[in-house]
Tab-separated table of C-alpha atoms in Angstrom:
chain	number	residue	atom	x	y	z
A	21	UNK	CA	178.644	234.991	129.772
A	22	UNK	CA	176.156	236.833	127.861
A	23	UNK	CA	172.998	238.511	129.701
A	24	UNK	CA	169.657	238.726	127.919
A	25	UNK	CA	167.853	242.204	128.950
A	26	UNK	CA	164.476	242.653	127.974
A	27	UNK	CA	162.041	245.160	127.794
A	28	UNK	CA	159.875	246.953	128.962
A	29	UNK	CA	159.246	244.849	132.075
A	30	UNK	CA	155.202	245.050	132.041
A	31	UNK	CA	153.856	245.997	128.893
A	32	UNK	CA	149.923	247.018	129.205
A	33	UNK	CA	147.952	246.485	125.989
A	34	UNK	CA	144.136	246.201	124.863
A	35	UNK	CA	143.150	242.939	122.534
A	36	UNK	CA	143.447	243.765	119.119
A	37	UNK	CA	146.606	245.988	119.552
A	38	UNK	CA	150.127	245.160	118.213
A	39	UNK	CA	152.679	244.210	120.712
A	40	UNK	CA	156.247	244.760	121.041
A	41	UNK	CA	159.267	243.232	122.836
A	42	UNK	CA	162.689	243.575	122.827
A	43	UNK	CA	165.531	241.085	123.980
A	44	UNK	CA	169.135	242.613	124.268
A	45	UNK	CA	172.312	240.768	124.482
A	46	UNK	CA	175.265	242.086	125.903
A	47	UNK	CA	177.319	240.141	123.116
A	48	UNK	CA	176.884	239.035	119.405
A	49	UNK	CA	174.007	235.915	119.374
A	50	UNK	CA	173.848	233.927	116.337
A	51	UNK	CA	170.594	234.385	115.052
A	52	UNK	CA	170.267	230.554	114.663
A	53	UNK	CA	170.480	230.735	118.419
A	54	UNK	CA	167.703	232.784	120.074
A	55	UNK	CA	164.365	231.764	121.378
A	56	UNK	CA	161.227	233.116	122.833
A	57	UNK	CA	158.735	231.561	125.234
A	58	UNK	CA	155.730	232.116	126.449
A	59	UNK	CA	154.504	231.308	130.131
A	60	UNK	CA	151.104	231.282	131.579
A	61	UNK	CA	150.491	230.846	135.192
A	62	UNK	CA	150.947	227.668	136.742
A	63	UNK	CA	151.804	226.134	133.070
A	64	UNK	CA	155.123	225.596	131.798
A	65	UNK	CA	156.906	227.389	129.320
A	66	UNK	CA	156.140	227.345	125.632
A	67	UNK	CA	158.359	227.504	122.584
A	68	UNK	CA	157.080	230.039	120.102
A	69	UNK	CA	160.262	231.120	117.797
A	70	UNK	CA	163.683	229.365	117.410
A	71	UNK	CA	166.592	230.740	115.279
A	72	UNK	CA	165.683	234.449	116.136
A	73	UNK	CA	162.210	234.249	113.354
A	74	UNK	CA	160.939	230.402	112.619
A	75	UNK	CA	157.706	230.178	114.316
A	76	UNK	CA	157.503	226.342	116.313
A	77	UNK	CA	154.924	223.717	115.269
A	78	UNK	CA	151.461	224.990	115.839
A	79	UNK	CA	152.264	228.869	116.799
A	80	UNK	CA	150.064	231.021	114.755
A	81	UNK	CA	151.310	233.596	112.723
A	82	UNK	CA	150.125	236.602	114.227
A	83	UNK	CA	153.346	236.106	116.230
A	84	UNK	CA	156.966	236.477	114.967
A	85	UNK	CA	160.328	237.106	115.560
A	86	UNK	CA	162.878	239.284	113.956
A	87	UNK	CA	166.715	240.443	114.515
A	88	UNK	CA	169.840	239.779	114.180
A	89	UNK	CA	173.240	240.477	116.070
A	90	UNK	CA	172.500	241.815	120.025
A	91	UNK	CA	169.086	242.889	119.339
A	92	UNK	CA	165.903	241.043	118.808
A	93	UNK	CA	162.175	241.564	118.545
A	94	UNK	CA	159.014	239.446	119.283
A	95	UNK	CA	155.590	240.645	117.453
A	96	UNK	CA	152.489	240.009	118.430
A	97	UNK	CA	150.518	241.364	115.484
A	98	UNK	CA	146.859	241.048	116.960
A	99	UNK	CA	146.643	240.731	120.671
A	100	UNK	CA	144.089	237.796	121.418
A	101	UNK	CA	142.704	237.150	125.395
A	102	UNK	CA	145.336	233.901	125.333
A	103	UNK	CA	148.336	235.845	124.385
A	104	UNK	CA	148.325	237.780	127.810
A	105	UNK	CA	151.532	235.962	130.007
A	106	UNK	CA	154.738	236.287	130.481
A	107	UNK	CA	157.453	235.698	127.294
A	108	UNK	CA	161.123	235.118	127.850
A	109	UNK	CA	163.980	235.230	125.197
A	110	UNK	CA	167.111	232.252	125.431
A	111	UNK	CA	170.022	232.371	123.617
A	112	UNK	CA	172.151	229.649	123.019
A	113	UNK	CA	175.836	228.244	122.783
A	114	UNK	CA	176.296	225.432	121.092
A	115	UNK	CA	179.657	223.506	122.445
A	116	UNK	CA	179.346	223.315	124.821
A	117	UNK	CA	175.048	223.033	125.219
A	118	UNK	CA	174.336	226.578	127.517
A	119	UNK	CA	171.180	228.813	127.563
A	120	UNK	CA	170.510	231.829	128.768
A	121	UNK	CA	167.212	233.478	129.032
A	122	UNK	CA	166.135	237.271	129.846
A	123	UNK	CA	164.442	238.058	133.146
A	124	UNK	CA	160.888	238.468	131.267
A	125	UNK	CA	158.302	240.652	129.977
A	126	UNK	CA	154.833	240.330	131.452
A	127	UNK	CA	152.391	241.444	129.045
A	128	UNK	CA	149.173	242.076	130.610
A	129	UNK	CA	145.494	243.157	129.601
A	130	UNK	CA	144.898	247.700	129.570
B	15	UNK	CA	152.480	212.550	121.209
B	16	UNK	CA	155.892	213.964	122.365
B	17	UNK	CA	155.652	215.048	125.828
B	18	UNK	CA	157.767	214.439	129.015
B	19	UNK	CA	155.985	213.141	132.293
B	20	UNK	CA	158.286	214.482	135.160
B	21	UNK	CA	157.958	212.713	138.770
B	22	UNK	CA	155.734	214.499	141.640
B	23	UNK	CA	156.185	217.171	144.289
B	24	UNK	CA	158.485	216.470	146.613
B	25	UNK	CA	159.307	218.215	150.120
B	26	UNK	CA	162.957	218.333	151.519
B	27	UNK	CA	164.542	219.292	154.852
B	28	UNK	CA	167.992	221.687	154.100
B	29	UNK	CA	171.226	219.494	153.795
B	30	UNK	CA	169.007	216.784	151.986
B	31	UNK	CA	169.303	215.517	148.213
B	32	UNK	CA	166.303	215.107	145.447
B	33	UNK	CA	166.120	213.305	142.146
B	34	UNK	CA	163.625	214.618	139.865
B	35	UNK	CA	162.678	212.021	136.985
B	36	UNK	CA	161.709	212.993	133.842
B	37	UNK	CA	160.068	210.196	131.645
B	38	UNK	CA	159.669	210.861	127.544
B	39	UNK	CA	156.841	209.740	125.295
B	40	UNK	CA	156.754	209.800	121.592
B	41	UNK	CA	159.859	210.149	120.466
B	42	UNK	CA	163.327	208.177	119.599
B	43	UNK	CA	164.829	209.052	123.180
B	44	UNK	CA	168.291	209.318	122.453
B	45	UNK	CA	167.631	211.205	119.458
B	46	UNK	CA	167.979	214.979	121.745
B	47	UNK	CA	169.713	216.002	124.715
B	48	UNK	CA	167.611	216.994	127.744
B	49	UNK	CA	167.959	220.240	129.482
B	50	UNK	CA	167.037	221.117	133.242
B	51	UNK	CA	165.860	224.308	133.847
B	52	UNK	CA	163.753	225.852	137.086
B	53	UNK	CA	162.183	228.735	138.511
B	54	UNK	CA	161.545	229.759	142.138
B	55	UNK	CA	158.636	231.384	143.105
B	56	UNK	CA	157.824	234.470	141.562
B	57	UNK	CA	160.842	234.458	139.302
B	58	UNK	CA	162.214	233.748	136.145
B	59	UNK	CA	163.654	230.974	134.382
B	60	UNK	CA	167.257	229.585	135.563
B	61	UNK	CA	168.906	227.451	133.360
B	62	UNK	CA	170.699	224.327	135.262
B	63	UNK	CA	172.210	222.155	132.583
B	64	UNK	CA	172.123	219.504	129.695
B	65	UNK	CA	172.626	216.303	128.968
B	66	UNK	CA	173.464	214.618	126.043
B	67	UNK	CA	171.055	211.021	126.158
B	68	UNK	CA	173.537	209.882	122.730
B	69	UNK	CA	176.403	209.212	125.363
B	70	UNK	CA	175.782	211.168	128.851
B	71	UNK	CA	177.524	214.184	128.370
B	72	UNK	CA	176.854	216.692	130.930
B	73	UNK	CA	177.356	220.351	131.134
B	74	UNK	CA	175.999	222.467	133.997
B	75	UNK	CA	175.564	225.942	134.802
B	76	UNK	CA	178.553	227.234	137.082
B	77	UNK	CA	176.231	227.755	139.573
B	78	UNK	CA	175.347	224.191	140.320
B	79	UNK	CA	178.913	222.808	139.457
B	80	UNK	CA	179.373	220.054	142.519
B	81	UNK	CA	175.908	220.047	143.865
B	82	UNK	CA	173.955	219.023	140.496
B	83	UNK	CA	174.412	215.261	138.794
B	84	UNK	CA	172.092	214.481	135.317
B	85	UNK	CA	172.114	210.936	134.095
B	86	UNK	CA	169.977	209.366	131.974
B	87	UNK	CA	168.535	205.375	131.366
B	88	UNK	CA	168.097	204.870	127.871
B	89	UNK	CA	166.280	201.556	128.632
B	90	UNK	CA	163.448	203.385	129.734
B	91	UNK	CA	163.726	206.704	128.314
B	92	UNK	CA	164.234	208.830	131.609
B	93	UNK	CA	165.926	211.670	132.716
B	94	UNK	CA	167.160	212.251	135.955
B	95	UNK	CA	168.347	215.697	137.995
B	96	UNK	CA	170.010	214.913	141.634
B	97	UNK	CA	170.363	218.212	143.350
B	98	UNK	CA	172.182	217.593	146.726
B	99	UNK	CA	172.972	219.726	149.605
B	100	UNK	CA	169.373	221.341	149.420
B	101	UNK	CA	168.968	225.037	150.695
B	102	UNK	CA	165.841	226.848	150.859
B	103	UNK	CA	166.634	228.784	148.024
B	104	UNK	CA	166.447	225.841	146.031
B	105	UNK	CA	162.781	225.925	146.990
B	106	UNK	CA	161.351	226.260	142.939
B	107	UNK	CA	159.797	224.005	140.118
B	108	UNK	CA	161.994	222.146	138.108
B	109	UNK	CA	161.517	221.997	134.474
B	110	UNK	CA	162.943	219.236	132.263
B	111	UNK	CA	162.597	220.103	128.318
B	112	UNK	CA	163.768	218.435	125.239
B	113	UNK	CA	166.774	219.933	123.623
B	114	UNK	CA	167.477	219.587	119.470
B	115	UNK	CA	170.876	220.911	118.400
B	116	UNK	CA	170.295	224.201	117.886
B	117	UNK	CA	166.901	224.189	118.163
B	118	UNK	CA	164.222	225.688	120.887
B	119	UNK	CA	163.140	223.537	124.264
B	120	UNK	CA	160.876	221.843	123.171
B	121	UNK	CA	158.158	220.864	125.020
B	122	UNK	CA	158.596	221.165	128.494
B	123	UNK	CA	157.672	218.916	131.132
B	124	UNK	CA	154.533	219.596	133.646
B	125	UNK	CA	157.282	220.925	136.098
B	126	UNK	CA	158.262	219.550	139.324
B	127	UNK	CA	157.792	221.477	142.623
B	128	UNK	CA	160.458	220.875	144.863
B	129	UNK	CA	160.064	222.777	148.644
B	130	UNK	CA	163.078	223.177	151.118
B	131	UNK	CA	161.746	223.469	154.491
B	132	UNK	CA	163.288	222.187	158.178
C-alpha cells in the first residue's frame, strides 16, 4: 500500500507570500494519478489539481501542481485570505478503484 | 449543476447499522463511479471504497472489508453506504464524491455526520 507523507504539517504564511507543499509517496505514483484538495472548516473537500498539474474547473491559476515519480508539489503563487485551510494530496490505483490521501498540511495566516 | 445531496445526521447506539444516501444532480448517473470517503473529528481523510454505478462493482478499503456494503439505484440516481456493527470510532462525517476514471473526486457531497454513542 503506498503512504502519502506530507509536509510540513502547519505551514505559517502572510497574504501575498508564495506557498509550498510537498506530498511524498513511499512508491512510484503515476503522475496521471495524484490529487490535491483543499478543506475549509466545516465544508467538504475541494478538488484543485488532478493528474499531478491540471488545475479542476474553476481553480484559479495562482495555484498549481508539479512532480512526477514519489514526489510532488502544490504552489500557491499569491496567498489570498480564502486560500488559508487545510490541503490533502490522493493518489490513485486504477484496477482496482483505491485512493490514498496524506495526513494534511494546514496552512494558516503569520 | 452537478452536486450530490447526501441524507442527514444520524445518531447510532454501538452494535447498530447506518445507511448513508447519497442522491446526484446534474449529471448522467451511471456515467462515474462513486467513492465513500470520511473523517472523524479532528482528523484527516479515510478513504472507504468505490463503486462502480455502470454495473455495481465494489471495492473497499481492507479496513472495512465485512462491515461496509455500497449499492447503488440507478432509477433514482442514489448512492448508498451501510456501515454495520457501529463502534464509537466510527463516530465521523461521511463523504460521498463522484469518481471519473482517473480523474480527481469531484465534487463532494455536504457530508454526513454520523455519531456512535450508547
Amino acid at each position: 500500500e503506498i503512504v502519502l507523507t506530507q509536509s510540513p504539517g502547519t505551514l505559517s504564511l502572510s497574504p501575498g507570500e508564495r506557498a509550498t507543499l510537498f506530498c511524498r509517496a513511499s512508491q512510484y505514483v503515476a503522475s496521471n494519478y495524484l490529487a490535491w484538495y483543499q478543506q475549509k472548516p466545516g465544508q467538504a473537500p475541494r478538488l484543485l489539481i488532478f493528474g499531478a498539474s491540471t488545475r479542476a474547473a474553476g481553480i484559479p491559476d495562482r495555484f498549481s501542481g508539479s512532480g512526477s515519480g514519489t514526489d510532488f508539489t502544490l504552489t500557491i503563487s499569491r496567498l489570498e485570505s480564502e486560500d488559508f485551510a487545510v490541503y490533502y494530496c490522493q493518489q490513485y490505483i486504477h484496477s482496482p478503484p483505491r485512493y490514498t490521501f496524506g495526513q494534511g498540511t494546514k496552512l494558516e495566516i503569520k | 449543476q452537478v452536486q450530490l445531496v447526501q441524507s442527514g445526521a444520524d445518531m447510532k447506539k454501538p452494535g447498530a447499522s447506518v445507511r448513508v444516501s447519497c442522491k446526484a444532480f446534474g449529471y448522467t448517473f451511471n456515467s462515474y463511479g462513486v467513492t465513500w470517503v470520511r473523517q472523524a473529528p479532528g482528523q484527516g481523510l479515510e478513504w472507504m471504497g468505490w463503486i462502480s454505478t455502470y454495473n455495481g462493482n465494489a471495492n473497499y478499503a481492507q479496513k472495512f472489508q465485512g462491515r461496509v456494503t455500497m449499492t447503488t439505484d440507478t432509477s433514482t440516481s442514489t448512492a448508498y453506504m451501510e456501515l454495520r456493527n457501529l463502534r464509537s470510532d466510527d463516530t465521523a462525517v461521511y463523504y460521498c464524491a463522484r469518481t471519473p476514471l482517473g480523474g480527481g473526486l469531484d465534487p463532494w457531497g455536504q457530508g454526513t455526520l454520523v455519531t456512535v454513542s450508547p
